[in-house]
Structures are given as structure tokens and as C-alpha cells.
Amino acid sequence: MELLRDMALFVQVAEMKSFSRAAEALDMAASSLSQRISALEKTVGLRLLNRTTRKVELTAEGAGYLERCRRIVDAARTAHEELGDNAGQPRGLLRVSLPTFFGLAVLGPMLPEFARRYPEIRIDFDLSPRRADLVAEGVDVAIRTGVLPDSAMVARPICSLPRGLYAAPAYLSQVGRPAKPEALAQHECIVGTGGARWTLARDGRQVEVAVRGRYSANNASMNRELALRGLGIAILPRRIVHAELRAGRLREVLAPWSVPPTDISAVTSTRLLPARTRVFLDYLTEALAVTPRR
């Protein structure tokens, strides 16, 4: 049992690359933590960390040992948590990092039902466009959009959000509707994270159009607001414009043409997930498979 605890302490220090920060996170004295890591090194007969006054770095042997320790510690932690989960509802604090638009416009309306099903789960949301460091920041799961970069993290596809082109009636009455994709080059377009080249498809044909506009944002909710104010045409996830379409505040443009959907994935630092994380991801996948009624 002591060896398992020391392995967990080693993982914390290696991931935070600092004895002082790891000790603070573990609520123990840095000197005690250093002694436990030294004892672990004596037990395995190898130097695992190179220590300087400025930083802590893994040795080659330490890097290999870290991967094995992570799996063992994660498995032990998950087994411990599931003992409690089996006695009743999944419980505990779940830390979730996600884009602002997804949290406010997509996930927010789904939360009351999740809260009803799992009253023992508490959730701490970090809404930000940045990519959180799951390990260093203690994040259980990150919701990310688009193509994911290669990494050691574990990615789980959640869904693809269909998108369309939308504009306010005031904009269309003043400027007119584009009759074909190429006409978008003559319109005010609200440029999002996809950039100023829009790709549209219809019946196996693809058209790429260079668009322009005075406004751009890296947040779909902001782009929706700009479109509602009559400031141009925006590409938006269909899920976040249903209310505006029903009320007539937005109208779809070039409806026979489609734009690429936004892929949504959940990223975790391990495949061994406690019950609270698993049920959250299962619920998210289930809820996003249902298309809201217009």
C-alpha cells in the first residue's frame, strides 16, 4: 500500500514538474514529499527525477516508469471510486473544460435532466476557448471541437453538429439573398474560427468561396448575436439557432447547400474513468443525438 501511495506521489510531481506545487496540491510538506520520492527511487534502484533549483525533469528511466505508474494509479483510483458508486448513485466533483458557446448554447439546456438523474454529482465548469492542460489543472474531461491534434490524451467522439448559413431578415431585406455560393463574396460575412474561405457542398459538388466581412469572432454565440443584429451572414450550428428560426429572427441562406459539420469530442487523460465521468459522457452523447424541434 505504501508503494502505491509513493507511486501516486511520483506521478503528481512528474506531471507538475515541481516539488513545491505538487506538495501544495497534495497538502503536505515539500520536504516530506522529497523524502518519499527518494525512498521510491531507492526501492526501484533507479534515479527517476533530475532535480535542480529551478525545475524537475524526468530521467529516461523515469519517463518509462511514469507511464506504468499512471496506469496503476488510475486503475486503483477508479476501483476505489467505483466501490462507492456501486453502493448508490455516481457521486463526487466533476471538472469539465469546454468552449463557451458549447457550454451556454448547447450543454446548458441539457443540464436540468442530468441533475435530476445524478443528484450526487457536482460539476465545476471552465468555459474558455483555450485548451486546458487536463493533467496539470486537474480537469476530468475537456469538450473540444474540430480536428484534434495528436497527443497522449484519449479522445472519444461525441457527435457532429450540423451547421448552416443564417442571416437576419433586416440584413436580407436590405442587401438581398445570395442566389449561389459564389455570391457570398459580395456579402458581409461574419468570419468564425473556420477562416475566410467557406466550403459549401450540394449533390456531390463542392464550392470554395473567399468571403469578407468587418466582423469575426472565435465564439459561435457571439457570431449568432452579430447575425441577429443584421451585421451579416454567419455559419452557425443548427442546434443553437432553433429558437431564432421559430421566432423569425434568423433565416437560413442557401438552404440546398450544406457546410461541413463541427465535430465534438471528449478528451480525457486516461481510459480508466470514474463512474461520474462515464455517465456524464454517456448522457452527453445520448442528449446530442436528439435533434431539437423547430
Coordinates of C-alpha atoms in Angstrom, one line a residue:
M1 CA 0.0 0.0 0.0
E2 CA 2.9 2.4 0.8
L3 CA 4.4 1.6 -2.6
L4 CA 1.2 2.5 -4.3
R5 CA 1.0 5.8 -2.4
D6 CA 4.6 6.7 -3.3
M7 CA 3.8 5.9 -7.0
A8 CA 0.9 8.3 -6.8
L9 CA 3.1 11.0 -5.3
F10 CA 5.7 10.4 -8.0
V11 CA 3.0 10.9 -10.7
Q12 CA 1.9 14.2 -9.1
V13 CA 5.5 15.5 -9.0
A14 CA 6.3 14.4 -12.5
E15 CA 3.2 15.9 -14.0
M16 CA 3.5 19.2 -12.2
K17 CA 7.3 19.3 -12.7
S18 CA 7.7 20.9 -9.3
F19 CA 8.0 19.5 -5.7
S20 CA 6.6 22.7 -4.2
R21 CA 3.5 22.8 -6.5
A22 CA 2.9 19.1 -6.0
A23 CA 3.2 19.4 -2.3
E24 CA 0.8 22.3 -2.2
A25 CA -1.7 20.3 -4.3
L26 CA -1.3 17.3 -2.0
D27 CA -1.4 19.4 1.2
M28 CA 1.9 18.0 2.5
A29 CA 5.3 19.5 3.2
A30 CA 7.7 19.6 0.3
S31 CA 10.5 18.1 2.4
S32 CA 8.3 15.1 3.2
L33 CA 7.3 14.7 -0.4
S34 CA 11.0 14.8 -1.5
Q35 CA 11.8 12.1 1.1
R36 CA 9.1 9.8 -0.2
I37 CA 10.3 10.2 -3.8
S38 CA 13.9 9.5 -2.7
A39 CA 12.6 6.3 -0.9
L40 CA 10.8 5.3 -4.1
E41 CA 14.0 5.7 -6.1
K42 CA 15.9 3.5 -3.6
T43 CA 13.1 0.9 -3.8
V44 CA 13.3 0.7 -7.6
G45 CA 17.1 1.2 -7.8
L46 CA 16.9 4.0 -10.3
R47 CA 17.0 7.7 -10.4
L48 CA 13.6 8.8 -11.7
L49 CA 13.9 12.6 -11.5
N50 CA 16.7 15.1 -12.1
R51 CA 16.4 17.9 -9.6
T52 CA 17.8 21.4 -9.9
T53 CA 17.0 24.6 -8.0
R54 CA 14.8 25.7 -10.9
K55 CA 13.0 22.7 -12.2
V56 CA 12.4 19.0 -12.0
E57 CA 12.8 16.8 -15.1
L58 CA 12.2 13.1 -15.7
T59 CA 15.2 10.8 -16.4
A60 CA 14.8 8.4 -19.4
E61 CA 14.0 5.7 -16.9
G62 CA 11.6 8.0 -15.0
A63 CA 9.6 8.7 -18.2
G64 CA 9.0 5.0 -18.8
Y65 CA 8.2 4.4 -15.1
L66 CA 5.7 7.3 -15.2
E67 CA 3.6 5.7 -17.9
R68 CA 3.3 2.5 -15.9
C69 CA 2.6 4.3 -12.6
R70 CA -0.1 6.4 -14.3
R71 CA -2.0 3.2 -15.4
I72 CA -1.6 1.6 -12.0
V73 CA -2.6 4.7 -10.0
D74 CA -5.6 5.4 -12.3
A75 CA -6.8 1.8 -12.0
A76 CA -6.5 1.9 -8.2
R77 CA -8.3 5.3 -8.0
T78 CA -11.1 4.1 -10.3
A79 CA -11.6 0.9 -8.4
H80 CA -11.8 2.8 -5.1
E81 CA -14.3 5.3 -6.5
E82 CA -16.5 2.6 -8.1
L83 CA -16.8 0.8 -4.7
G84 CA -18.7 3.9 -3.5
D85 CA -20.6 4.2 -6.8
N86 CA -21.8 0.6 -6.7
A87 CA -23.5 1.4 -3.3
G88 CA -25.7 4.0 -4.9
Q89 CA -25.6 6.9 -7.3
P90 CA -22.3 8.1 -9.0
R91 CA -21.1 11.0 -6.9
G92 CA -18.3 13.5 -6.5
L93 CA -16.9 16.6 -8.2
L94 CA -16.5 16.5 -12.0
R95 CA -14.3 19.2 -13.5
V96 CA -15.2 20.0 -17.2
S97 CA -13.4 22.3 -19.6
L98 CA -15.4 23.4 -22.7
P99 CA -15.8 26.1 -25.2
T100 CA -18.0 29.0 -24.1
F101 CA -20.6 28.6 -26.9
F102 CA -20.9 24.9 -26.3
G103 CA -21.5 25.4 -22.6
L104 CA -24.0 28.2 -22.9
A105 CA -26.0 27.3 -26.0
V106 CA -25.7 23.5 -26.2
L107 CA -24.9 22.0 -22.8
G108 CA -26.8 24.4 -20.6
P109 CA -30.3 23.4 -21.7
M110 CA -29.4 19.7 -21.1
L111 CA -28.2 20.1 -17.5
P112 CA -31.6 20.0 -15.6
E113 CA -32.2 16.4 -16.8
F114 CA -28.7 15.4 -15.9
A115 CA -29.0 16.9 -12.5
R116 CA -32.3 15.1 -11.9
R117 CA -30.7 11.7 -12.9
Y118 CA -27.5 12.2 -10.9
P119 CA -28.1 14.4 -7.9
E120 CA -24.9 13.3 -6.2
I121 CA -22.6 14.7 -8.9
R122 CA -21.3 18.2 -8.6
I123 CA -19.8 19.9 -11.7
D124 CA -17.2 22.7 -12.0
F125 CA -17.2 24.2 -15.5
D126 CA -14.3 26.0 -17.0
L127 CA -15.7 27.9 -20.1
S128 CA -12.8 29.1 -22.2
P129 CA -11.5 29.0 -25.8
R130 CA -8.1 27.9 -24.5
R131 CA -7.1 24.2 -24.4
A132 CA -6.7 23.3 -20.7
D133 CA -3.9 21.1 -19.5
L134 CA -6.0 18.2 -18.2
V135 CA -3.3 16.7 -16.0
A136 CA -1.7 19.9 -14.5
E137 CA -5.1 21.6 -13.9
G138 CA -6.9 18.5 -12.6
V139 CA -9.6 18.5 -15.3
D140 CA -11.6 15.3 -15.7
V141 CA -12.8 15.9 -19.2
A142 CA -12.5 18.5 -21.9
I143 CA -15.1 19.1 -24.6
R144 CA -13.3 20.1 -27.8
T145 CA -14.4 21.0 -31.3
G146 CA -12.9 20.3 -34.8
V147 CA -9.9 18.2 -35.7
L148 CA -7.9 17.2 -32.6
P149 CA -4.1 17.4 -32.6
D150 CA -2.1 14.2 -32.0
S151 CA -1.5 13.8 -28.2
A152 CA -1.2 11.3 -25.4
M153 CA -4.8 12.2 -24.4
V154 CA -7.7 9.8 -25.0
A155 CA -10.4 11.2 -27.4
R156 CA -14.0 10.0 -27.6
P157 CA -16.2 11.2 -30.5
I158 CA -19.5 12.7 -29.1
C159 CA -21.3 13.9 -32.1
S160 CA -21.2 16.1 -35.2
L161 CA -23.2 19.4 -35.0
P162 CA -24.8 20.2 -38.4
R163 CA -24.3 23.8 -39.5
G164 CA -26.0 26.2 -41.9
L165 CA -25.7 29.8 -43.1
Y166 CA -28.0 32.3 -41.4
A167 CA -28.8 36.0 -41.6
A168 CA -31.4 38.3 -40.0
P169 CA -34.4 39.4 -42.1
A170 CA -33.3 43.1 -41.8
Y171 CA -30.0 42.2 -43.5
L172 CA -31.6 40.2 -46.3
S173 CA -34.2 42.9 -47.0
Q174 CA -31.5 45.5 -47.3
V175 CA -28.9 43.5 -49.3
G176 CA -30.9 40.6 -50.8
R177 CA -30.3 36.9 -50.6
P178 CA -27.3 35.3 -52.3
A179 CA -28.6 33.0 -55.1
K180 CA -25.5 30.9 -55.3
P181 CA -22.4 30.2 -53.1
E182 CA -20.2 32.5 -55.3
A183 CA -22.4 35.4 -54.4
L184 CA -21.3 35.3 -50.8
A185 CA -18.1 37.1 -51.9
Q186 CA -20.3 40.2 -52.4
H187 CA -21.9 40.0 -49.0
E188 CA -20.9 40.9 -45.4
C189 CA -19.9 37.6 -43.9
I190 CA -19.2 37.0 -40.2
V191 CA -16.0 35.1 -40.1
G192 CA -15.7 32.5 -37.4
T193 CA -12.9 30.1 -36.4
G194 CA -13.0 28.3 -39.8
G195 CA -11.4 31.3 -41.5
A196 CA -12.3 33.5 -44.5
R197 CA -12.7 30.6 -47.0
W198 CA -16.0 28.8 -46.8
T199 CA -16.7 25.4 -48.4
L200 CA -20.2 24.5 -49.4
A201 CA -21.5 21.2 -50.9
R202 CA -24.5 20.1 -52.9
D203 CA -25.2 16.9 -54.8
G204 CA -21.5 15.9 -54.7
R205 CA -20.3 19.3 -55.9
Q206 CA -18.1 21.4 -53.7
V207 CA -17.5 25.2 -54.0
E208 CA -15.0 27.2 -52.0
V209 CA -15.6 30.9 -51.7
A210 CA -13.3 33.6 -50.3
V211 CA -15.5 35.7 -48.1
R212 CA -15.1 39.1 -46.4
G213 CA -16.6 41.0 -43.6
R214 CA -16.0 43.6 -40.9
Y215 CA -16.7 41.3 -38.0
S216 CA -15.3 38.0 -36.8
A217 CA -15.3 36.1 -33.6
N218 CA -13.9 32.8 -32.3
N219 CA -17.2 32.1 -30.5
A220 CA -20.4 30.8 -32.1
S221 CA -22.7 32.5 -29.7
M222 CA -21.1 35.9 -30.5
N223 CA -21.4 35.1 -34.2
R224 CA -25.1 34.4 -33.7
E225 CA -25.5 37.7 -31.9
L226 CA -23.8 39.6 -34.7
A227 CA -26.1 37.9 -37.3
L228 CA -29.2 38.7 -35.2
R229 CA -28.1 42.4 -35.2
G230 CA -28.2 42.3 -39.0
L231 CA -24.4 42.6 -39.5
G232 CA -24.0 39.8 -42.0
I233 CA -24.3 36.1 -42.8
A234 CA -22.8 33.6 -40.4
I235 CA -22.1 29.9 -40.4
L236 CA -23.7 28.6 -37.2
P237 CA -24.6 25.2 -35.6
R238 CA -28.2 24.4 -36.3
R239 CA -28.7 23.4 -32.7
I240 CA -28.1 27.0 -31.4
V241 CA -30.5 28.8 -33.8
H242 CA -33.8 26.8 -33.5
A243 CA -35.4 29.4 -31.3
E244 CA -34.4 32.2 -33.6
L245 CA -35.7 30.4 -36.7
R246 CA -39.0 29.7 -35.0
A247 CA -39.4 33.4 -34.0
G248 CA -38.3 34.6 -37.4
R249 CA -35.3 36.4 -36.0
L250 CA -33.0 34.5 -38.3
R251 CA -33.5 32.9 -41.7
E252 CA -31.5 30.2 -43.4
V253 CA -29.5 31.2 -46.5
L254 CA -28.6 28.9 -49.5
A255 CA -30.6 26.1 -47.8
P256 CA -29.9 23.5 -50.5
W257 CA -26.2 23.8 -49.9
S258 CA -24.5 22.4 -46.8
V259 CA -21.4 23.4 -44.9
P260 CA -19.1 20.9 -43.0
P261 CA -20.4 20.0 -39.5
T262 CA -18.5 20.7 -36.4
D263 CA -17.1 17.5 -34.8
I264 CA -17.4 17.4 -31.0
S265 CA -15.1 15.2 -29.0
A266 CA -14.5 14.5 -25.3
V267 CA -10.9 14.3 -24.2
T268 CA -9.6 12.6 -21.0
S269 CA -6.1 11.9 -19.7
T270 CA -6.9 8.2 -19.3
R271 CA -9.3 5.4 -20.4
L272 CA -10.0 4.4 -16.8
L273 CA -12.8 6.8 -15.9
P274 CA -14.7 7.0 -12.7
A275 CA -18.5 6.5 -12.9
R276 CA -19.3 10.2 -12.6
T277 CA -17.2 10.9 -15.8
R278 CA -18.6 7.9 -17.7
V279 CA -22.3 8.8 -17.0
F280 CA -21.7 12.4 -18.0
L281 CA -20.2 11.4 -21.3
D282 CA -22.9 8.8 -21.9
Y283 CA -25.6 11.4 -21.2
L284 CA -24.0 14.0 -23.4
T285 CA -23.8 11.5 -26.3
E286 CA -27.4 10.5 -25.7
A287 CA -28.8 14.1 -25.5
L288 CA -26.9 15.4 -28.5
A289 CA -28.3 12.5 -30.7
V290 CA -31.8 14.1 -30.3
T291 CA -32.4 17.0 -32.7
P292 CA -34.3 19.9 -31.1
R293 CA -37.7 20.6 -32.6
R294 CA -38.0 23.7 -34.6

